[in-house]
Structure formats: structure tokens, C-alpha cells
Coordinates of C-alpha atoms in Angstrom, one line a residue:
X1 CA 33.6 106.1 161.6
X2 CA 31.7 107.4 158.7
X3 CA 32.8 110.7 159.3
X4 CA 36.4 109.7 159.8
X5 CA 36.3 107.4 156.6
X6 CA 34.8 110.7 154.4
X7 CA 37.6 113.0 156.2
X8 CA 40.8 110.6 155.5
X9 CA 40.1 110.5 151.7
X10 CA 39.6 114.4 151.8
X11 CA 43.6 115.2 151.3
X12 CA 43.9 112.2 148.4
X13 CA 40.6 113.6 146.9
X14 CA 42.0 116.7 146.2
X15 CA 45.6 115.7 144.8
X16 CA 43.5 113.2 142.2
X17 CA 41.7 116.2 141.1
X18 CA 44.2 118.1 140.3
X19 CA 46.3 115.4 138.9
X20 CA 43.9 113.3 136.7
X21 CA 41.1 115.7 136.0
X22 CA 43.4 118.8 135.1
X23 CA 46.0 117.5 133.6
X24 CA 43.3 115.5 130.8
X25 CA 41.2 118.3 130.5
X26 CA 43.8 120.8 130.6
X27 CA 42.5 123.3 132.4
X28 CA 44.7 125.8 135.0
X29 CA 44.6 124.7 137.8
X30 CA 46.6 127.4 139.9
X31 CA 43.3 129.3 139.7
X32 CA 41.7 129.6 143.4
X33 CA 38.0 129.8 141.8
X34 CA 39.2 126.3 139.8
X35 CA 35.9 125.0 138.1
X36 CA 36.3 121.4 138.6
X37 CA 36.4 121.7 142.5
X38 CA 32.8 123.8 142.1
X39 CA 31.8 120.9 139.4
X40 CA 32.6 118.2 141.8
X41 CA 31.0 120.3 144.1
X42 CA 27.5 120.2 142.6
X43 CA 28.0 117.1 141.1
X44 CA 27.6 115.2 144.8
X45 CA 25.0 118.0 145.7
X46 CA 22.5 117.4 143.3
X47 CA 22.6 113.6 143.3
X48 CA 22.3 113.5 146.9
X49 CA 19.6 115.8 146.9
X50 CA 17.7 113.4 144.9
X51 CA 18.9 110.2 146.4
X52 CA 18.8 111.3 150.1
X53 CA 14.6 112.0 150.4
X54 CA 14.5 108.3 148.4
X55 CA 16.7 106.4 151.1
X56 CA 15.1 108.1 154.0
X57 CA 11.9 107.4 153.2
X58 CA 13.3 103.8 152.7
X59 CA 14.8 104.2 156.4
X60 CA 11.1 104.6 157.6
X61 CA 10.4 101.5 156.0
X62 CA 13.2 99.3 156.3
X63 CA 14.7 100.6 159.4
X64 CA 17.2 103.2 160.4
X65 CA 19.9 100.6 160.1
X66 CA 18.9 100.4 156.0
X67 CA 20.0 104.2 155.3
X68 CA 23.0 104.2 157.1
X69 CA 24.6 101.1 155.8
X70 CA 23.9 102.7 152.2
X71 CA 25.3 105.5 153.0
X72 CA 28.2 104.0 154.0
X73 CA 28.7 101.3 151.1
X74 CA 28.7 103.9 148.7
X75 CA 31.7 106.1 150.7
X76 CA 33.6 102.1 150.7
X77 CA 32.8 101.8 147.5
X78 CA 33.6 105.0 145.9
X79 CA 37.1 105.0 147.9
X80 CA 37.7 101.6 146.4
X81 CA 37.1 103.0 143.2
X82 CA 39.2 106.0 143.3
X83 CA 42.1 103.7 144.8
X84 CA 42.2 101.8 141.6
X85 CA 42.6 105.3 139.3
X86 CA 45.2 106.5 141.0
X87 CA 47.1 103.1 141.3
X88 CA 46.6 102.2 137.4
X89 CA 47.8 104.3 134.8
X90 CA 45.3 102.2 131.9
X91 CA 42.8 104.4 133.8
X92 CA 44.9 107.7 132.8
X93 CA 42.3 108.3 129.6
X94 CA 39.0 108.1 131.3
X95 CA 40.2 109.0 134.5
X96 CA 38.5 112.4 134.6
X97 CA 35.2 110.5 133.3
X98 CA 35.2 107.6 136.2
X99 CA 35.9 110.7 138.8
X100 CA 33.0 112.5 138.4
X101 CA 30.8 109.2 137.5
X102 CA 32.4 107.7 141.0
X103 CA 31.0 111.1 142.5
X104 CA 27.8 110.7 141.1
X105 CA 27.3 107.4 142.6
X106 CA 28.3 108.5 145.8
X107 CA 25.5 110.7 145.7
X108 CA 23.0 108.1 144.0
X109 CA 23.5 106.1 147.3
X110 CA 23.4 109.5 150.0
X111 CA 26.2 109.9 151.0
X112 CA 27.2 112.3 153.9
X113 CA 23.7 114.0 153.6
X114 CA 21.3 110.9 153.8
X115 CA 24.1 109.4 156.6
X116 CA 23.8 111.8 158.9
X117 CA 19.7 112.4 158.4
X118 CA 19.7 108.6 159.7
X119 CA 21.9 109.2 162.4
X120 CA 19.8 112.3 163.8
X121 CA 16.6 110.4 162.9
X122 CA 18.1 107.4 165.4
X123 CA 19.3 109.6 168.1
X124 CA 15.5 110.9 167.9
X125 CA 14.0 107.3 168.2
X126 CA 16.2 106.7 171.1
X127 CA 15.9 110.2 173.3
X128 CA 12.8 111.9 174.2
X129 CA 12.4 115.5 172.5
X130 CA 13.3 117.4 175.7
X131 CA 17.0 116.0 174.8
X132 CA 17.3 115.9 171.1
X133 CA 18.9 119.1 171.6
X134 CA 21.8 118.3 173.3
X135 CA 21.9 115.1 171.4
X136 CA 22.4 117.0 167.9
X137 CA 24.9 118.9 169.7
X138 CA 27.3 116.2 171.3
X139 CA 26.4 114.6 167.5
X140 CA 28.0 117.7 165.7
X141 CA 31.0 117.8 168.7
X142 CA 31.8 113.8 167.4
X143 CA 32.1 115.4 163.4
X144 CA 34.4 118.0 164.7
X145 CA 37.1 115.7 166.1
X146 CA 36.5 113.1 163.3
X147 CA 37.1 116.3 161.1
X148 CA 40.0 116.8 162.9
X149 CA 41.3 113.2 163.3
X150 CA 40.2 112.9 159.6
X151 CA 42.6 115.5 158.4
X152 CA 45.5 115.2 160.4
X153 CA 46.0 111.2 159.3
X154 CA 45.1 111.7 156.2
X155 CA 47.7 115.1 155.7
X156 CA 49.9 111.8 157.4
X157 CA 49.4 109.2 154.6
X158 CA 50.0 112.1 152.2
X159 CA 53.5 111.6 153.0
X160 CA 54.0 108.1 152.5
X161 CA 51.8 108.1 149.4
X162 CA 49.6 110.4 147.4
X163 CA 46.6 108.0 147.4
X164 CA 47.3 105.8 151.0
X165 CA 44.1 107.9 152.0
X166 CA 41.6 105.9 150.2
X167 CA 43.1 102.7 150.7
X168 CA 42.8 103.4 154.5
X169 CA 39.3 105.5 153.8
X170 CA 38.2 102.6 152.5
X171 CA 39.5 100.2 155.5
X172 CA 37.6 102.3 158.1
X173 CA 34.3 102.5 156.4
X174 CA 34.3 98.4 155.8
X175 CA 34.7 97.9 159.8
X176 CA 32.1 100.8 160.4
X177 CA 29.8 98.5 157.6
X178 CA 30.4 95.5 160.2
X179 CA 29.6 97.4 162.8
X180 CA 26.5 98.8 161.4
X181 CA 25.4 95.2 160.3
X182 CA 26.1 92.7 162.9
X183 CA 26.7 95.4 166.0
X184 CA 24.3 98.3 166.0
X185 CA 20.6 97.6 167.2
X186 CA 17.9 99.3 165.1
X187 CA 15.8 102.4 166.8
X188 CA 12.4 102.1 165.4
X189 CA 10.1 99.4 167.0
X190 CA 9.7 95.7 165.7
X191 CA 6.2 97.2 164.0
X192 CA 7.4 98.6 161.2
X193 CA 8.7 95.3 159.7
X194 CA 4.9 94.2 159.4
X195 CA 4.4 96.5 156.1
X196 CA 7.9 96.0 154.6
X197 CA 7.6 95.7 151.2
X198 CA 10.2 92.6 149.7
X199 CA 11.9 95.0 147.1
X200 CA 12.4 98.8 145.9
X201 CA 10.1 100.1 143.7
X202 CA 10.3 103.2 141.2
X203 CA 7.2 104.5 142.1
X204 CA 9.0 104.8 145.8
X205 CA 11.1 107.9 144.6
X206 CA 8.2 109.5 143.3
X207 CA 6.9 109.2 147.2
X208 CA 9.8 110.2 148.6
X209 CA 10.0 113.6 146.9
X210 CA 5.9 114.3 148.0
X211 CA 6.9 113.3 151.7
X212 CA 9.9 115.6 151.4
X213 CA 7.9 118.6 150.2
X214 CA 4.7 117.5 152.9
X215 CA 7.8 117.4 156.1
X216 CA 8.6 120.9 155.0
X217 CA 5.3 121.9 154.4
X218 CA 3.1 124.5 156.4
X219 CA 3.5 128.4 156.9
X220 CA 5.0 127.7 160.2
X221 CA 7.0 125.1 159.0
X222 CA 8.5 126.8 155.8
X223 CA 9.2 130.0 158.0
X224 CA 11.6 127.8 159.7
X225 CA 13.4 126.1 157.2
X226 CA 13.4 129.1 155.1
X227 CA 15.7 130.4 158.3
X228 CA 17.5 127.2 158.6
X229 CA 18.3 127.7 154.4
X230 CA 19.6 131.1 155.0
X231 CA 22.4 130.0 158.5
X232 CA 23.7 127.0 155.9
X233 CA 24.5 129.7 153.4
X234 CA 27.0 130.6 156.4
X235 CA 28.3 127.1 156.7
X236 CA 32.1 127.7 154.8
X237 CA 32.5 130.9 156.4
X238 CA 35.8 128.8 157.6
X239 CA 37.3 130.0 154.0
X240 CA 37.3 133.7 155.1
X241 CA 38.4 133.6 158.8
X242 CA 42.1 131.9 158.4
X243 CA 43.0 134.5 155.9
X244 CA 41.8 137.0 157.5
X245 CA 43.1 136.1 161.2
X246 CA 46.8 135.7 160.2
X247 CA 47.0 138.5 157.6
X248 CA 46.5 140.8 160.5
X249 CA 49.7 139.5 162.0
X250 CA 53.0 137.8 161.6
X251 CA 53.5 136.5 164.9
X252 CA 50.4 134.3 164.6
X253 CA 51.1 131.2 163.0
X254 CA 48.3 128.6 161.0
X255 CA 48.6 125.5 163.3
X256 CA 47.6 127.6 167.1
X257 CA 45.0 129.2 165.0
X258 CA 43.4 126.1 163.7
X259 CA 44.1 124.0 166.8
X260 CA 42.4 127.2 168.2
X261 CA 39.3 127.4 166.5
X262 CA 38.6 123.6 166.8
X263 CA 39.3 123.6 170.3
X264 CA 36.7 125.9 170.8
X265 CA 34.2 124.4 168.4
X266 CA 34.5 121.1 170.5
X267 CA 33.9 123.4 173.9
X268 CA 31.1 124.9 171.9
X269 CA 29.1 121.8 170.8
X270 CA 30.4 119.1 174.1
X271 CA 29.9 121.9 177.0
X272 CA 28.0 125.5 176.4
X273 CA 25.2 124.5 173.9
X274 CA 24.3 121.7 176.3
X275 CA 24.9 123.7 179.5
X276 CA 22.9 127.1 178.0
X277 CA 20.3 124.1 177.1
X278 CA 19.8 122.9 180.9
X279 CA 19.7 126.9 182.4
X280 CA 16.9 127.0 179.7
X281 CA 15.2 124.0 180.8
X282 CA 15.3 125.1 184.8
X283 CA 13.6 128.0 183.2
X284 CA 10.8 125.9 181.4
X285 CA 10.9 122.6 183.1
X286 CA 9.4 119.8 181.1
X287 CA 8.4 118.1 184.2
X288 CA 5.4 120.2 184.5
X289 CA 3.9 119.3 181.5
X290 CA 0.0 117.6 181.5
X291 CA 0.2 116.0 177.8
X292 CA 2.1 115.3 174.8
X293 CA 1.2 118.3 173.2
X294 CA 2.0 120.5 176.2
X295 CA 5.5 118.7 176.3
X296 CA 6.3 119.1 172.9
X297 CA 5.2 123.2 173.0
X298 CA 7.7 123.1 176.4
X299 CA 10.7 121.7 174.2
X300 CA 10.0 124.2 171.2
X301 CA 9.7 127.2 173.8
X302 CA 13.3 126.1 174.4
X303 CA 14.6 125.6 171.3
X304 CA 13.2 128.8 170.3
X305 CA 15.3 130.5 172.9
X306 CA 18.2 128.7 172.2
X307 CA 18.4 129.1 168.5
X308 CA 17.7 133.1 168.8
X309 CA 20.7 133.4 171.6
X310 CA 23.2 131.6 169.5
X311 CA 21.7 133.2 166.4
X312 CA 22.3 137.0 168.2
X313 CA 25.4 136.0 169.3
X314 CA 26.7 135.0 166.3
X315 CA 25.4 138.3 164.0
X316 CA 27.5 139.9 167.5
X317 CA 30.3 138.6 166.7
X318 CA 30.3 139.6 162.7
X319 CA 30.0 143.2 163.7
X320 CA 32.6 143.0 166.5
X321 CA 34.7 141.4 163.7
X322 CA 33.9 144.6 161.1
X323 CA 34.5 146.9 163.4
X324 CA 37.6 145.4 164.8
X325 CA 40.8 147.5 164.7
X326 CA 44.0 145.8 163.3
X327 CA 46.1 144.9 166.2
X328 CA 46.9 141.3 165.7
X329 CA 45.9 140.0 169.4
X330 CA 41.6 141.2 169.0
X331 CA 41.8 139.7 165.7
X332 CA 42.9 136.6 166.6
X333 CA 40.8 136.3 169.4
X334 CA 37.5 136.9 168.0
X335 CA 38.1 135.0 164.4
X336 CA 40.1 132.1 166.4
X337 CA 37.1 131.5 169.6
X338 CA 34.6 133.7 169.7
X339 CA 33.1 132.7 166.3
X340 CA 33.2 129.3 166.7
X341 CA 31.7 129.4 169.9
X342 CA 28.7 130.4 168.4
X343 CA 28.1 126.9 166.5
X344 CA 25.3 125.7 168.4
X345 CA 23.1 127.1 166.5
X346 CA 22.8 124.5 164.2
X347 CA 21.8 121.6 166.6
X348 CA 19.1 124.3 168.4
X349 CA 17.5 124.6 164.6
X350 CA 17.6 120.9 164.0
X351 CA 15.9 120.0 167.4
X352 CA 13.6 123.1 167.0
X353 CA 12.3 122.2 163.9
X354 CA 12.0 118.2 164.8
X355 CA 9.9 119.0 167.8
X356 CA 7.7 121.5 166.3
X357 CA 7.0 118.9 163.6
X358 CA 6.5 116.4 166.0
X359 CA 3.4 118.5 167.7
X360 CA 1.9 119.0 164.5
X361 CA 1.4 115.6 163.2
X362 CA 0.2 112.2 164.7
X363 CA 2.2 110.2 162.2
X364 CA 6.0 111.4 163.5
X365 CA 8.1 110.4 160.3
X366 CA 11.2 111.2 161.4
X367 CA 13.6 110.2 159.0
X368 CA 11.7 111.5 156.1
X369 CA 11.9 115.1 157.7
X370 CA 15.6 115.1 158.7
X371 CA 16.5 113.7 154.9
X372 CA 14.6 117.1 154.2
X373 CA 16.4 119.5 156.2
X374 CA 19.8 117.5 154.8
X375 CA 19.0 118.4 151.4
X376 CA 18.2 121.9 152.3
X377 CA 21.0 122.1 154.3
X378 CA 23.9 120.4 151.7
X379 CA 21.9 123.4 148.9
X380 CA 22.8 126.1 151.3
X381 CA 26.6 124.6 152.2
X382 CA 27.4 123.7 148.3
X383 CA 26.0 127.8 147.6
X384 CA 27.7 129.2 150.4
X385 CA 30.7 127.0 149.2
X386 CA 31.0 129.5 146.3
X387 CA 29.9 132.6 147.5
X388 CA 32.7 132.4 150.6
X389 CA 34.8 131.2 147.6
X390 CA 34.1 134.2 145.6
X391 CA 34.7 136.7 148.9
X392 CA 38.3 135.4 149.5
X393 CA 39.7 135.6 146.4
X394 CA 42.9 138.1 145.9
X395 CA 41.5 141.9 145.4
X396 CA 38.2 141.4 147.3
X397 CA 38.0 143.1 151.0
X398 CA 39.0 140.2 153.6
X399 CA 36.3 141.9 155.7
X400 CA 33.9 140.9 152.8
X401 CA 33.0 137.5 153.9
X402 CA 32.1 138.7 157.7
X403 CA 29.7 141.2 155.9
X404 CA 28.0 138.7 154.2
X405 CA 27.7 136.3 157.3
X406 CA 26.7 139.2 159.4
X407 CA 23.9 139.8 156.6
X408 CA 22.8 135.9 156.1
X409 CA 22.4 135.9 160.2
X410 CA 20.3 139.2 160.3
X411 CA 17.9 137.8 158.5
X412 CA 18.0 134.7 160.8
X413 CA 17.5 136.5 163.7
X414 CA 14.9 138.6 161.8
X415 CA 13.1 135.8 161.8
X416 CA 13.1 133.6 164.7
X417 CA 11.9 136.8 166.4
X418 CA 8.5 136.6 164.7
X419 CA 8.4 132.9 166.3
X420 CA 6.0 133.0 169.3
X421 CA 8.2 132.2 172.7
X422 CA 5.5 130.6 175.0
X423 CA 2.9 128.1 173.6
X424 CA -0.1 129.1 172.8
X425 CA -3.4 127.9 174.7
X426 CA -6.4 127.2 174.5
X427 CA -9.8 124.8 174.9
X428 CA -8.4 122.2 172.7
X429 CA -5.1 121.9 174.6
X430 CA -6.5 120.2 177.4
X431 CA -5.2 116.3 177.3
X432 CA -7.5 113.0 177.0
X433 CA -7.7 110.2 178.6
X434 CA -5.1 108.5 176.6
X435 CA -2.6 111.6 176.3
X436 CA -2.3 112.5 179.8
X437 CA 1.4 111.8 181.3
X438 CA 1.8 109.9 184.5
X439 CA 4.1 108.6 186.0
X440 CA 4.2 105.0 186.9
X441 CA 6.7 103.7 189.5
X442 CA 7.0 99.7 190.4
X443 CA 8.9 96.8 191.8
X444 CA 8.2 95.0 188.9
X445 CA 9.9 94.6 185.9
X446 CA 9.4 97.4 183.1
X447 CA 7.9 95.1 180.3
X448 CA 5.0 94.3 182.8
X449 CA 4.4 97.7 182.5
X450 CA 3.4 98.6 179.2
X451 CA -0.4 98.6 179.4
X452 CA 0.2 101.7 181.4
X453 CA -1.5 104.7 180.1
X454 CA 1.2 106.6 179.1
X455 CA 2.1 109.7 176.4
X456 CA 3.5 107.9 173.6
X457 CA 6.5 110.5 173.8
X458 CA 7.5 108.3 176.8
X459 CA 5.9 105.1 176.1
X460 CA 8.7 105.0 173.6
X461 CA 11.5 106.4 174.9
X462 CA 10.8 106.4 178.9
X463 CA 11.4 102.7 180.2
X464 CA 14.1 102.6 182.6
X465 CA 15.3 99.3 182.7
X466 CA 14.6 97.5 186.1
X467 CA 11.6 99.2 188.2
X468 CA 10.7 102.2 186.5
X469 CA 9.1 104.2 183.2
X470 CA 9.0 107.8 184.0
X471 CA 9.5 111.2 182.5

């Protein structure tokens, strides 16, 4: 509902920009490269890169519930806020003023980044790491149709008044705030309420910035999210395939060619990134695995494979795309499906770099390192924002952008090559005492259980409610 709240205030967004902020600043605002979208644009990036490490690291602390009913507040609140501009017209002076400060505050408390760092960070608490996965993916799959839903009311409201979409923005993100608060069970365990602290502190953003940089830190690590920086440069390569798809035809109309390409997004992230997933796992079954550590090398192996299909794949389909000819019908077919098809690699990076992280550390902090690969991931969207921008304005080659993409994604695959495929082994690698995995199977209930030695992969996440804990 987050998601959905953020999308129907999308359409009502953009017409307040251009009314209030153009108009009193008088800038043109016919221009396709307009300034104050790019200024908005970096205005929510760069106070959600510093907010979202702060509230993440709070999420460790307070609980996974915590971040995402900030997050949300400050989408309710901002809509609320932006309601009253467009409604009054004593706020026509300092309209353009509250705007971006209503932005900024959006981003003070997270917004979309720290929101959805929580909500990977509680699917991890409540899957074991041979799923996150698929998890991520189905996760990404839900955005897509709340993009979609999103969008289609809110182009709705548009026609029964300019600003109806914050009003009813606003509406959704108050239920999803009950929801969140009287509805949603928390993830993390009923420990880490022992060390809460009874209010913020500054000294806590200080932290959170240090525990940022210390998720991502590490040569293997920073390999990694150096590759995950350079795919979200590739994230608004949307910009370049419409025009490009129906300028190579006039038979081809917008609406199949979006319905098109979301269609196939949703196949992409609901069905073949979670079926290529379970070939892969047949391949390298996790069953077989003697200890945590040898479990967690298992998942990477697979996320490894995973992310350098989808990443090949993709840079495939960027060359096809240059080296298309013009007839209408190949165009359409490879901008419209094929390239969205290849979207799962953004789930196979986030669960590749989660697991990986998780086998290097005994301390898993979970929502500190996905709060780390948001804010890397909203720098790369907000830069690839204006460089797909820059690619499809009028003069520029509309075979530009896919050389760019196809660029961005060599380097990708350039370097999940280097990463090593099976895991590596040695005299250290054999399990304890207290990490081997076994598998316990009883009548009795699963509480009576827990004194079982048990990898705490699964002593976490394996109780199957009734008779069993397992794998």
C-alpha cells in the first residue's frame, strides 16, 4: 500500500510542479530537460541518502515495524501537505518554497528508499537465505502492479480534479499506517527489545553512517556493490524504449505497448526469475549442506549464477536491439518483452549480496546492509534518471540510450565473471559441534523443541508449526 500511496500522487505531483513551481519562478517549462523535475529529483535523493542508513540502523534497534511506519508517515504526511497547496491559493507565494521543503522532509523520514530496505530486511527475517531470492523477486512483481494500479487511478482522479491524487494518496497510506501498527507482527525476535534505548540520540546518525560504510565494506564486498551501482545506473532505461518502440511504426499504439511491457515484467519477476531460481537449486541442492557456512556458500553459488544469466541476457538483448533492423514488428517485440524479461536481475543481486554478507559476519545486521544497498541504489536511479534523460532528448540518436545500457551491463557482466562459482574449501570449513545442521523430526510440539542443536539459519527461520523444525 506504500507503493500504491507513492504511485497515486505521481500524476498530481507532476501537474503541482509545473503549476506552482514554474509559474513563481518563471522558468519554461516546455523544456524536456526542465531543471526543477532534476532539482526535485536530487532534492529526495540526497535527504534520503542520509536519512535512510539513520532509520535502518534504528530498525535494528527498534524493530523492523519502527522503519516502515516512518517511512510511511512521512509519504501521509507529505501528501497531506501538498493537498493543502494546491487547495489554498494564500499558499500561491511560498508555494514553490513549501514544495521542495515538503520534499525534503519526505526524505528526512526515508521515504521509498528506507521503506523498502525494511521490507527486504523483514522478508529476510522471516525466509531462510536459500529463498530470499525469490522473495525479492515476488517483492519487485507486487511494485510493478502497484506501479501500474498506482498510475492508472491516479491518470483517473486526474480527471475529476487536478490534485484528487493526494487526497486519496494520502487516504491509502493512513490505512496502510493502521495496518502496520495494530496488524503487522514484527520479524526480529523478542531479544532485541532488551537493549532499546528510550529515545533517539544524535550521536545515533553518526553510527549509522559507520555501519553503512562497514555493511559495504570488504574487497569482496565493494566488488559487488560496485556492480550493483553500475545495473541502477540502467534503472530509467524505460525513458528510451517507448520512443523508440513506436517511432519505428505507426501501427503500434502507446497503451498495447505499455500494457505489453508490464505484462511481461510481472511474468518476469512472479514466474521465470523464480522458476530459473528452482532449475538452479536442483542443480545445487541446499539440502546437502553440513553447516551454516556451507549453506550460505550453496545460496551464493546460486545467486551468482542467477545474477550472471540475467545480467548476459540483458547486455543480449541491447545488442539485438542496436543491431535491429527497422521493421516495426522486431522492434516492438524486443523493446516491448524481451527487455523487460530480463528484470530479475535486480532481486538475484540483492539476495546475492545479502547472503554473501550473511557468511561473512556472525552479527547478521540485516537492515543496516539493505538501507546501504537502497542508498546506492536510489544514487544510481536519480544519475541514470538524467543520463537516460539526456539520451532521449530531440537530436540525440534514439539508439543512444540502448548503447549506453548495453555499456553499463558490460561492465556488469565483466564483473560478476571474476566472482568465484563454487565455494571455496578448506580445513576451516568443517562445522562444530554447535553449527552442524540436523534435522529434528517429533510428535511434539515445535516450542519443546528449541534446545535442539540446530544452525541458527534454521533455528530462526525453520520451525514448522505442529511436529516439525527442518531444513
Amino acid at each position: 500500500m506504500f507503493s500504491l500511496a507513492s504511485e497515486l500522487s505521481n500524476v498530481s505531483r507532476a501537474l503541482l510542479m509545473s503549476q506552482y513551481v514554474c509559474e513563481e519562478s518563471q522558468l519554461n517549462c516546455t523544456i524536456r530537460s526542465f531543471p526543477v523535475a532534476i532539482a526535485a529529483i536530487f532534492t529526495t535523493c540526497l535527504f534520503s541518502s542520509l536519512s535512510t542508513p539513520f532509520w535502518s540502523l534504528e530498525g535494528e534497534i527498534r524493530g523492523r515495524k519502527y522503519a516502515l511506519i516512518v517511512a510511511t508517515l512521512g509519504t501521509a504526511f507529505v501528501n497531506i501537505l501538498f493537498a493543502v497547496i494546491s487547495t489554498g491559493s494564500r499558499f500561491e507565494g511560498p508555494a514553490p518554497i513549501l514544495i521542495i521543503g515538503g520534499l525534503a522532509l519526505e526524505g528526512l523520514l526515508g521515504g521509498t528508499a528506507t521503506f523498502r530496505a525494511a521490507l527486504n530486511a523483514y522478508a529476510a527475517d522471516v525466509a531462510p537465505a536459500g529463498t530470499w531470492s525469490t522473495s525479492f523477486s515476488v517483492l519487485q512483481g507486487v511494485f510493478v502492479v502497484c506501479s501500474v494500479l498506482g498510475s492508472s487511478i491516479g491518470f483517473g482522479l486526474n480527471l475529476f480534479g487536478p490534485f484528487l491524487g493526494f487526497a486519496v494518496g494520502a487516504g491509502v497510506a493512513a490505512i496502510n499506517l493502521v495496518y502496520l501498527v495494530f496488524f503487522l507482527p514484527e520479524s526480529l525476535p523478542e531479544e532485541f527489545e532488551l537493549d532499546r534505548p528510550s529515545k533517539l540520540q544524535l550521536s545515533d546518525f553518526k553510527s549509522s553512517i559507520s555501519s553503512m560504510f562497514a555493511a559495504l565494506s570488504g574487497d569482496r564486498m565493494s566488488l559487488l556493490v560496485l556492480a550493483f551501482f553500475v545495473y541502477s545506473l540502467t534503472l530509467s532505461a524505460n525513458f528510451i524504449r517507448h520512443p523508440f518502440a513506436l517511432s519505428q511504426t505507426d501501427t503500434a499504439s502507446s497503451i498495447p505497448f505499455v500494457v505489453t511491457s508490464y505484462l511481461s515484467e510481472m511474468l518476469a519477476f512472479f514466474a521465470l526469475f523464480p522458476g530459473i531460481v528452482y532449475i538452479l537449486k536442483r542443480r545445487t541442492p541446499l539440502s546437502m549442506a553440513i553447516s551454516t557456512k556451507h549453506y550460505l556458500a550453496s545460496v551464493t553459488t546460486i545467486d551468482v549464477s542467477a545474477s550472471r544469466l540475467f545480467a548476459f541476457t540483458d547486455l543480449a538483448n541491447q545488442l539485438l536491439v542496436l543491431l535491429i533492423s527497422a521493421s516495426p514488428s522486431l522492434a516492438f517485440f524486443f523493446v516491448a518483452l524481451m527487455v523487460p524479461l530480463t528484470s530479475g536481475l535486480k532481486p538475484a543481486f540483492q539476495a546475492l549480496i545479502a547472503a554473501f554478507s550473511e557468511s561473512r559476519t556472525t552479527r547478521s545486521r540485516r537492515g543496516v546492509l539493505f538501507g546501504a544497498l537502497s542508498v546506492v541504489e536510489l544514487i544510481g536511479q536519480t544519475f541514470s534518471h538524467v543520463i537516460y534523460r539526456l539520451t532521449s532528448r530531440h537530436g540525440v540518436s534514439p539508439k543512444a540510450g540502448f548503447g549506453v545500457t548495453a555499456s553499463l551491463l558490460g561492465i556488469v557482466a565483466i564483473i560478476l565473471s571474476l566472482w568465484p562459482t563454487s565455494p571455496r574449501s578448506g580445513p576451516g570449513d568443517l562445522p562444530r559441534d554447535h553449527e552442524r545442521i540436523r534435522i529434528v523430526v517429533s510428535e511434539a510440539p515445535a516450542e519443546q523443541n528449541a534446545d535442539a542443536t540446530l544452525s541458527p539459519v534454521y533455528r530462526r527461520h525453520g520451525v514448522v508449526e505442529g511436529s516439525t523444525e527442518t531444513l
